XYZ file of C-alpha atoms in Angstrom:
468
model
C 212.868 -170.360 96.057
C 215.558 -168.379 95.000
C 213.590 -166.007 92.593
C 211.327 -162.786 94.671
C 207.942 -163.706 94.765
C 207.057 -161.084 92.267
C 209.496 -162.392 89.872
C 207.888 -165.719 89.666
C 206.336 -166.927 86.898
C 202.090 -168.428 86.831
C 203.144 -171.754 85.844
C 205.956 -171.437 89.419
C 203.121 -169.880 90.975
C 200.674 -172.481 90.345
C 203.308 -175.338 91.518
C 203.974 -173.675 94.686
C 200.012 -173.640 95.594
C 199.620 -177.069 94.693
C 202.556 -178.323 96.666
C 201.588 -175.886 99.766
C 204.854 -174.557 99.324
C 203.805 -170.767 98.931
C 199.809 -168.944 99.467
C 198.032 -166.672 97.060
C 198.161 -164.597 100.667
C 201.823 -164.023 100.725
C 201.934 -163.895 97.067
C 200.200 -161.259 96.340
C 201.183 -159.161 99.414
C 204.911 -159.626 98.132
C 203.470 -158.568 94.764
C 202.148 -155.497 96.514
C 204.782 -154.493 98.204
C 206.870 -154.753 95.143
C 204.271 -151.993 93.126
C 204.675 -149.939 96.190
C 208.365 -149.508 95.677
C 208.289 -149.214 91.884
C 204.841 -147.142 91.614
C 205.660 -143.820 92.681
C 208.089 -143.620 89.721
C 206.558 -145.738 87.385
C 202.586 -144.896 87.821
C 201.008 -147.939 85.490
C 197.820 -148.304 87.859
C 194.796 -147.357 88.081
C 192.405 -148.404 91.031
C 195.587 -150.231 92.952
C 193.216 -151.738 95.713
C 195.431 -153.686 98.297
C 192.809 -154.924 100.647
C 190.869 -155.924 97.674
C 193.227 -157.830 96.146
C 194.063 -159.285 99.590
C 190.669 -160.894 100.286
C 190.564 -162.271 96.673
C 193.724 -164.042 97.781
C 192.586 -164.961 101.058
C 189.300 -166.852 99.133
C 191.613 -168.459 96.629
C 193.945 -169.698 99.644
C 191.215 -171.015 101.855
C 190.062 -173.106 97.815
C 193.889 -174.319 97.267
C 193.702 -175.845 101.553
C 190.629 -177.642 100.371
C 192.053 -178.907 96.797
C 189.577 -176.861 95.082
C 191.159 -174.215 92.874
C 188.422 -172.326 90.826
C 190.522 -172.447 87.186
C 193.625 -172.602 86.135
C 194.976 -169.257 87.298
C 193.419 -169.544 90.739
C 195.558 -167.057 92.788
C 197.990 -165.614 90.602
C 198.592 -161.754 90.717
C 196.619 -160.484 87.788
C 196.196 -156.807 86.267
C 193.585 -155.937 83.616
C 193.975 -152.458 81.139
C 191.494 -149.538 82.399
C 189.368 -150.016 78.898
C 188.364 -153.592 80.035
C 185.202 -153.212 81.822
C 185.033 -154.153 85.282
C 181.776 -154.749 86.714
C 181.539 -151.476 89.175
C 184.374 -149.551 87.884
C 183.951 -146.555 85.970
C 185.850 -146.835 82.737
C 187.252 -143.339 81.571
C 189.508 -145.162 78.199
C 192.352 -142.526 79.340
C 190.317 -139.436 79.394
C 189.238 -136.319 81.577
C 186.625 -135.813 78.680
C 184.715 -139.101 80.081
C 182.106 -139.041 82.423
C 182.652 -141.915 85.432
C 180.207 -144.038 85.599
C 180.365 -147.781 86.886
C 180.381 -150.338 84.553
C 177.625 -152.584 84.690
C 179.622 -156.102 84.080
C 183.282 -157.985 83.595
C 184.088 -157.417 79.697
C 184.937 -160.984 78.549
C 188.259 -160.935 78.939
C 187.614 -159.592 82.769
C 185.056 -162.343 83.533
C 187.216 -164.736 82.072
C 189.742 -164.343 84.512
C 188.142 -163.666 87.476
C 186.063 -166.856 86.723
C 189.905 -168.712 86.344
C 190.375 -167.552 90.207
C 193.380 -164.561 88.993
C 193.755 -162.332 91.722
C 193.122 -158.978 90.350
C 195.424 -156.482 91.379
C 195.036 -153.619 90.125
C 194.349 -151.922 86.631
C 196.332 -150.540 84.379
C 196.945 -146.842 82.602
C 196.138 -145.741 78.806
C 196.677 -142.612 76.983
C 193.236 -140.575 75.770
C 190.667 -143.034 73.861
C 193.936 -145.380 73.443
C 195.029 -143.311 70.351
C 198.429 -143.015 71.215
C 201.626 -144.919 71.503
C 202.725 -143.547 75.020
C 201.476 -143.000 78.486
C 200.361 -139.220 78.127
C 196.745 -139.319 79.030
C 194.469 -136.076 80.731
C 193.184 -138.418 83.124
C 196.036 -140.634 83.917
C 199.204 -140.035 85.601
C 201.697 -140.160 83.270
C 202.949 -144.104 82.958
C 207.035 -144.699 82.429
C 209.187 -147.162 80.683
C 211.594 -149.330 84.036
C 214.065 -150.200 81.729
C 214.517 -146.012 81.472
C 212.357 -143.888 83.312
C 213.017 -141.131 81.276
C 211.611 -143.315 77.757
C 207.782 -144.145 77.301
C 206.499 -147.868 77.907
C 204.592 -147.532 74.478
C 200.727 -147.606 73.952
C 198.309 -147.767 74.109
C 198.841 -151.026 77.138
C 200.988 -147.935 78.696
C 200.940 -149.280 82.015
C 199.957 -153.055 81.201
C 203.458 -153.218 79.521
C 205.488 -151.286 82.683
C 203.530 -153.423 85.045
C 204.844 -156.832 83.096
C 208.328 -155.526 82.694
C 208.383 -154.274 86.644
C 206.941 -157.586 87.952
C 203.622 -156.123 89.410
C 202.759 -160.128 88.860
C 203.037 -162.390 85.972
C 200.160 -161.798 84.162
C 198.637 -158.450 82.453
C 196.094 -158.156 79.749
C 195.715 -155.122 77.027
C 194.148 -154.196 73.674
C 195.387 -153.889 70.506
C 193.906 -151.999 67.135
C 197.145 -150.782 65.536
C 200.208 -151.948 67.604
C 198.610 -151.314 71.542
C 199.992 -154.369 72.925
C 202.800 -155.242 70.244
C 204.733 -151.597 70.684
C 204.794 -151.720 74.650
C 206.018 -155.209 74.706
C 208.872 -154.296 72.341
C 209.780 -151.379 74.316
C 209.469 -153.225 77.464
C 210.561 -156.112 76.963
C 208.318 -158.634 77.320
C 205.773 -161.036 74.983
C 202.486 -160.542 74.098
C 200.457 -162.286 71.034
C 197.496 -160.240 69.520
C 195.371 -163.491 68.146
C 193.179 -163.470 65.483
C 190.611 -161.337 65.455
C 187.852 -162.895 67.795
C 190.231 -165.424 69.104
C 189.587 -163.487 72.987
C 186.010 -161.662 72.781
C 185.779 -158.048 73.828
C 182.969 -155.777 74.145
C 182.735 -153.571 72.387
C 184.481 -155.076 69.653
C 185.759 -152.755 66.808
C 187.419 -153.765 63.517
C 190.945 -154.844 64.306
C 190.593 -154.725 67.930
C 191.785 -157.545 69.808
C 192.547 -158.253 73.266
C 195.408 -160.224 74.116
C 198.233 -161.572 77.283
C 201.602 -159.394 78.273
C 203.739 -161.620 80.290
C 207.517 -162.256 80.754
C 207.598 -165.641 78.656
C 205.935 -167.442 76.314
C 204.933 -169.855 78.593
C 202.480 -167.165 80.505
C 200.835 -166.087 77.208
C 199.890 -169.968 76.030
C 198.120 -170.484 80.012
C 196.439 -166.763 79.427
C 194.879 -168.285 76.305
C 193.790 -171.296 77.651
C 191.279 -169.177 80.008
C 191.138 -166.392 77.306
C 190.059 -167.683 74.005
C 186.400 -168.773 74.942
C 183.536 -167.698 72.709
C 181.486 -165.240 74.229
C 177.910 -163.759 72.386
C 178.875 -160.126 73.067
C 181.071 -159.962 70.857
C 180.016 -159.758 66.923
C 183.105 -161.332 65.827
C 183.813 -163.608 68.242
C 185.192 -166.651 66.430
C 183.424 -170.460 67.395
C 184.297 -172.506 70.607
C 187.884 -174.695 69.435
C 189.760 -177.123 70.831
C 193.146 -175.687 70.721
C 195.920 -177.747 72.354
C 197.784 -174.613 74.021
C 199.885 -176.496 76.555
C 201.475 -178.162 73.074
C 203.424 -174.323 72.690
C 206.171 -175.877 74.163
C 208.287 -177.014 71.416
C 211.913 -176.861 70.964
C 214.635 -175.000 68.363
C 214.055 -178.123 66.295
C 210.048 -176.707 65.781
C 212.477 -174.111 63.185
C 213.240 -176.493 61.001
C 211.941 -176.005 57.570
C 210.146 -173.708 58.147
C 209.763 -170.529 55.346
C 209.937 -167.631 56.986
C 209.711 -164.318 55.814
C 211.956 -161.618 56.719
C 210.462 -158.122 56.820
C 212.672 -155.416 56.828
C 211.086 -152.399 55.221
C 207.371 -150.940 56.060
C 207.005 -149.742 53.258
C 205.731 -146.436 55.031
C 206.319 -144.569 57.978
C 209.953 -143.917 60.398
C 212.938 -145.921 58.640
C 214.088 -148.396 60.843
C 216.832 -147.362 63.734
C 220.172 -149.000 62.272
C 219.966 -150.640 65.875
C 216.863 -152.514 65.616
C 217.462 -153.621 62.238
C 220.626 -155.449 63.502
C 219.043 -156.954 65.881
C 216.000 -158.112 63.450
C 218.598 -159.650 61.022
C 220.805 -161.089 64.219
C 217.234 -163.200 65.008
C 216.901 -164.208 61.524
C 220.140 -165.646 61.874
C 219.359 -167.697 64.541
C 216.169 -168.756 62.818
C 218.308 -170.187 60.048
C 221.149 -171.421 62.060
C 217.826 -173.900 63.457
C 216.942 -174.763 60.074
C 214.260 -172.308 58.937
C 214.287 -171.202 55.481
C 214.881 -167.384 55.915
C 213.649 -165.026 52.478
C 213.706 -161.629 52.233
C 209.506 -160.207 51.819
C 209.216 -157.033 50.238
C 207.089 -154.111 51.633
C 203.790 -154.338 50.877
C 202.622 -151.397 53.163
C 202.110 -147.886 51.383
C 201.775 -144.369 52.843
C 198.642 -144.328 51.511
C 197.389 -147.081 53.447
C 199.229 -145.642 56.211
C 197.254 -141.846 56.112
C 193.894 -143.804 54.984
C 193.902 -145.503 58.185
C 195.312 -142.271 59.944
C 192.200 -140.299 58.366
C 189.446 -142.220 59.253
C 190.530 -142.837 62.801
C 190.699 -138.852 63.056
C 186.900 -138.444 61.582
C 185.926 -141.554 64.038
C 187.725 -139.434 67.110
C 186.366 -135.879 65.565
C 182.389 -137.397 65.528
C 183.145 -138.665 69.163
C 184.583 -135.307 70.407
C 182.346 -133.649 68.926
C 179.593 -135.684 71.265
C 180.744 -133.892 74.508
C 179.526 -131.162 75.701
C 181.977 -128.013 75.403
C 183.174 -128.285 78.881
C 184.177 -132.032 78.385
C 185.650 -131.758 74.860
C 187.775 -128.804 76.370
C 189.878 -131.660 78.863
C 190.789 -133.744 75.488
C 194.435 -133.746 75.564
C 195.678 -130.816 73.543
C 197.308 -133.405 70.937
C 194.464 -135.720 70.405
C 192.087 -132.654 69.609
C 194.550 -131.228 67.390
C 194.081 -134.698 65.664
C 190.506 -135.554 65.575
C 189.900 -131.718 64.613
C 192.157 -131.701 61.307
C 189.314 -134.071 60.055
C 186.587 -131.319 60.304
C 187.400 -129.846 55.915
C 187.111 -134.297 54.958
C 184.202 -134.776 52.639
C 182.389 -137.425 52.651
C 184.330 -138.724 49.288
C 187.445 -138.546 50.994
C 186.226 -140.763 53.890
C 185.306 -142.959 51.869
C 188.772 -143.466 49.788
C 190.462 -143.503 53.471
C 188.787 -145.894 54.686
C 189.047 -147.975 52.010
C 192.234 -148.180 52.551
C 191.654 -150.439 55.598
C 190.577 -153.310 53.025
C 193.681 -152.500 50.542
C 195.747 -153.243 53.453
C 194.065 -156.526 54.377
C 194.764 -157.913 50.538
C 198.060 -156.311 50.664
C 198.907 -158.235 53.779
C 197.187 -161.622 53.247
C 198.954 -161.788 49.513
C 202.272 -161.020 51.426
C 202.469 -163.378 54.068
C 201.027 -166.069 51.738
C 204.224 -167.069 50.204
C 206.108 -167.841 53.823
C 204.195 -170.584 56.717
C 205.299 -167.081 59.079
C 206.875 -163.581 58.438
C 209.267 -162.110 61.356
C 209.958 -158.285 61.501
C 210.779 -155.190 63.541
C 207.774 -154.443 65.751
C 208.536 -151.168 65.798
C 210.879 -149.103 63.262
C 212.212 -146.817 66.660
C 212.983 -146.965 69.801
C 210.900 -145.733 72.689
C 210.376 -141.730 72.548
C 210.718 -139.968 75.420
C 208.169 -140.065 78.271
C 206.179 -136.694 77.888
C 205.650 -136.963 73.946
C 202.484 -138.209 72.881
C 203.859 -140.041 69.315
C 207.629 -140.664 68.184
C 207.296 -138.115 65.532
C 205.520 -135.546 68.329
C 202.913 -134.198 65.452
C 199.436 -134.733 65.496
C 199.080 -134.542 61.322
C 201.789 -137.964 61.102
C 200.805 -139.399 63.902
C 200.983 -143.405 63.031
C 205.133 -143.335 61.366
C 205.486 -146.058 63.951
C 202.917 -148.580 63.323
C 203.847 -149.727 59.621
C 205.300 -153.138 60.780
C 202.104 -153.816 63.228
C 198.808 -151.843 62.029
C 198.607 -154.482 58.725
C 198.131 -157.383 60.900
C 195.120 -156.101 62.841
C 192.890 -155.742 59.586
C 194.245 -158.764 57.929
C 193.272 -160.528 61.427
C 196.536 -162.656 61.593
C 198.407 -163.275 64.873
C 201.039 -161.403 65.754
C 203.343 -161.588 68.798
C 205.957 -159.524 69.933
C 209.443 -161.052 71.742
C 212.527 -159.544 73.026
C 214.939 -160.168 70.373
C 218.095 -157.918 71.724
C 219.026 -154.446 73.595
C 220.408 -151.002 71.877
C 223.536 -150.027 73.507
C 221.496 -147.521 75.860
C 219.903 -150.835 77.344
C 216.384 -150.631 75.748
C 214.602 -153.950 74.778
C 214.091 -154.415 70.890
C 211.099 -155.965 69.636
C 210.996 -158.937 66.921
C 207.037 -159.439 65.711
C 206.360 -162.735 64.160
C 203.339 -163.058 62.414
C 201.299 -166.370 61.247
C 198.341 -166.800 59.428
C 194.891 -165.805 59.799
C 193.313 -168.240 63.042
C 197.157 -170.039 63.636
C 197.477 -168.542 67.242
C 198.931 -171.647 68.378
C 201.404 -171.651 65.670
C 202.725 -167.810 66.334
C 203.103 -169.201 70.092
C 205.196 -172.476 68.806
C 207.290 -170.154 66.591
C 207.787 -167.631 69.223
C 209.007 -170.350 72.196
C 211.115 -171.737 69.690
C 212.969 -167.800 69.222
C 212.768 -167.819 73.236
C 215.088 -170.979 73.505
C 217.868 -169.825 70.880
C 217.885 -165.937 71.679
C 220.719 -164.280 73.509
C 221.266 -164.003 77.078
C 218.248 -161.752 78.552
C 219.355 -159.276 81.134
C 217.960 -158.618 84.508
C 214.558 -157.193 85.042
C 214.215 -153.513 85.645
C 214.721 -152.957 89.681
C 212.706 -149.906 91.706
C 214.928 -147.188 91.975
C 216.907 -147.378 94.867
C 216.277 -151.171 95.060
């Protein structure tokens, strides 16, 4: 094959096991190898276990000799975000403040792929309690962006969304509760879909937290949610078993036309967007029309309110759990999250209340928007990535969230949102186009979204190791 084994995508993966033609074995060594060159720069792993990942390969090789693959990602190079429970692994969510302790068994999304054969490879780095939009963490070493080693990968999927862009495999699997997959993938460069809330169970679940794929292509995501998006009692609000035809994703331009899509260009709230990535938004929208879509202009329906109600309750939630730890513990917070959570401590209880009602204003606001238009397309993020040490964009704990207008509303409406590679700034960093369907149509965002793969410009190379 003319492609480096890391490079390769599940679905070539898959082919070359079935046809003999390449092993899990040399797979994921090559995959190894290739995090070995990149990692000392990059850092996106946490418990990177070689010889572990080697005998899981060796057991899916000896299955694929005797025609007996476990699932339908048996062998393929695999990593899974630190907050996913692993059955053994302590699970610090980005931390020094945490005590280690092993968890006690696979989160859903975990057993769902280690049932589905994935080699996993390693995990993957988050900042502090997954509150921020970078790599900084006071437990983690501090994750970078390949396309710029200098520029953050985004967050909270810090080093879920390096490892996709870097090739540490094809497959990589993150949260989301206000942009945690979305915001990496746009400033990496890759896909990801949050789904509808409940769409992949997690435990614990939270309102607006959803787990969901970061891969190089469309194509990656739709087989992710064929092992993915399985009901599973621990979660609350995990939505009923559903026979979704995900291999059907893979539709052509033509899927475009007539469609009404909505064209998002304003937050409403938050960072105005960088004169770059609004090019590049309206150069998609372009396309989209050029295929036949019906392209109309959707006013903001985000406010600032909504914005700092959101913001405020999140810092009570954080203050209450810092607050927990003992004195010694809370002290290893990083400085910037504290900061946060502790400009809560003067909220009354009335104030709380009006803040986080704002989470349900922003559902209505968001459901009433995208009601007009079968899907809306936008900026996932208003900037590009900040550099590598700050914890936010705006580097102030008190407006913390001035990124997150385009992708916060469509984690408490519930809606589907993925983000693709829509373009490059003329520094080289990806730019992010989110297209958003409605409540439960995961299958649609995916059609939409390989449609937009199949008419977009000329991607560039993959990120290489320095010195490669």
């Amino acid at each position: 094959m003319s492609k480096a084994l890391h490079d390769l995508s599940a679905r070539e993966l898959l082919d070359a096991y079935r046809d003999a033609s390449l092993s899990p074995v040399e797979v994921t060594q090559a995959v190894l190898d290739h995090i070995a060159r990149w990692e000392p720069k990059l850092q996106a792993t946490w418990l990177l276990r070689p010889e572990a990942a080697l005998e899981q390969a060796r057991a899916s090789e000896a299955r694929w000799r005797r025609g007996e693959p476990l699932g339908l990602l048996d062998g393929v190079p695999t990593t899974i975000k630190e907050n996913i429970a692993t059955r053994g692994d302590p699970m610090p969510a980005g931390t020094a403040a945490v005590e280690l302790r092993p968890a006690a068994a696979d989160a859903p999304p975990a057993a769902r792929l280690k049932e589905a054969g994935a080699v996993i490879v390693s995990k993957t780095t988050m900042p502090d309690y997954g509150m921020l939009s970078s790599g900084l963490s006071s437990f983690h070493t501090l994750a970078r962006n390949p396309w710029d080693l200098t520029k953050t990968p985004g967050g909270s999927s810090a080093g879920a969304g390096a490892a996709a862009a870097a090739g540490y495999g094809p497959l990589h699997i993150g949260t989301d509760i206000g942009g945690s997959l979305r915001l990496p993938a746009s400033w990496c460069g890759i896909f990801t879909l949050k789904p509808s809330l409940g769409r992949i169970p997690i435990d614990p679940p939270y309102m607006g937290r959803a787990a969901g794929p970061m891969t190089r292509s469309v194509a990656d995501a739709a087989l992710m949610m064929q092992v993915l998006a399985q009901p599973d009692a621990r979660d609350s609000m995990s939505l009923p078993a559903q026979d979704i035809a995900w291999p059907s994703f893979d539709v052509g331009a033509e899927h475009l036309r007539g469609l009404r899509i909505g064209l998002l260009l304003d937050a409403g709230c938050g960072l105005a967007v960088d004169a770059e990535i609004r090019a590049a938004v309206e150069e998609a929208a372009r396309l989209c029309e050029r295929a036949g879509a019906v392209v109309e202009i959707l006013q903001p329906f985000m406010s600032q309110a909504m914005l700092d109600g959101m913001d405020h309750l999140w810092r009570m939630r954080s203050l209450v759990d810092i607050n927990a730890l003992p004195a010694e513990r809370r002290a290893k917070v990083l400085p910037y999250i504290r900061a946060w959570a502790e400009s809560a401590a003067g909220f009354g209880g009335e104030h709380v209340f009006r803040a986080f009602s704002q989470f349900h204003a922003t559902r209505v606001a968001a459901v009433s928007a995208c009601a007009k238009v079968d899907y809306v397309i936008s900026p996932t993020a208003p900037n590009l990535p900040a550099d590598a040490e700050l914890p936010s964009p705006t580097n102030d704990p008190l407006r913390p969230l001035e990124h997150i207008g385009f992708t916060v509303p469509f984690n408490m409406s519930e809606q589907p949102a993925a983000s693709i590679n829509c373009g490059y700034s003329r520094a080289g960093l990806p730019i992010g186009l989110q297209i958003v369907g409605h409540r439960f149509d995961d299958l649609g965002v995916l059609k939409v979204s390989r449609a937009f793969e199949l008419i977009r410009g000329p991607q560039r190379p993959w990120p290489q190791p320095p010195g490669a």
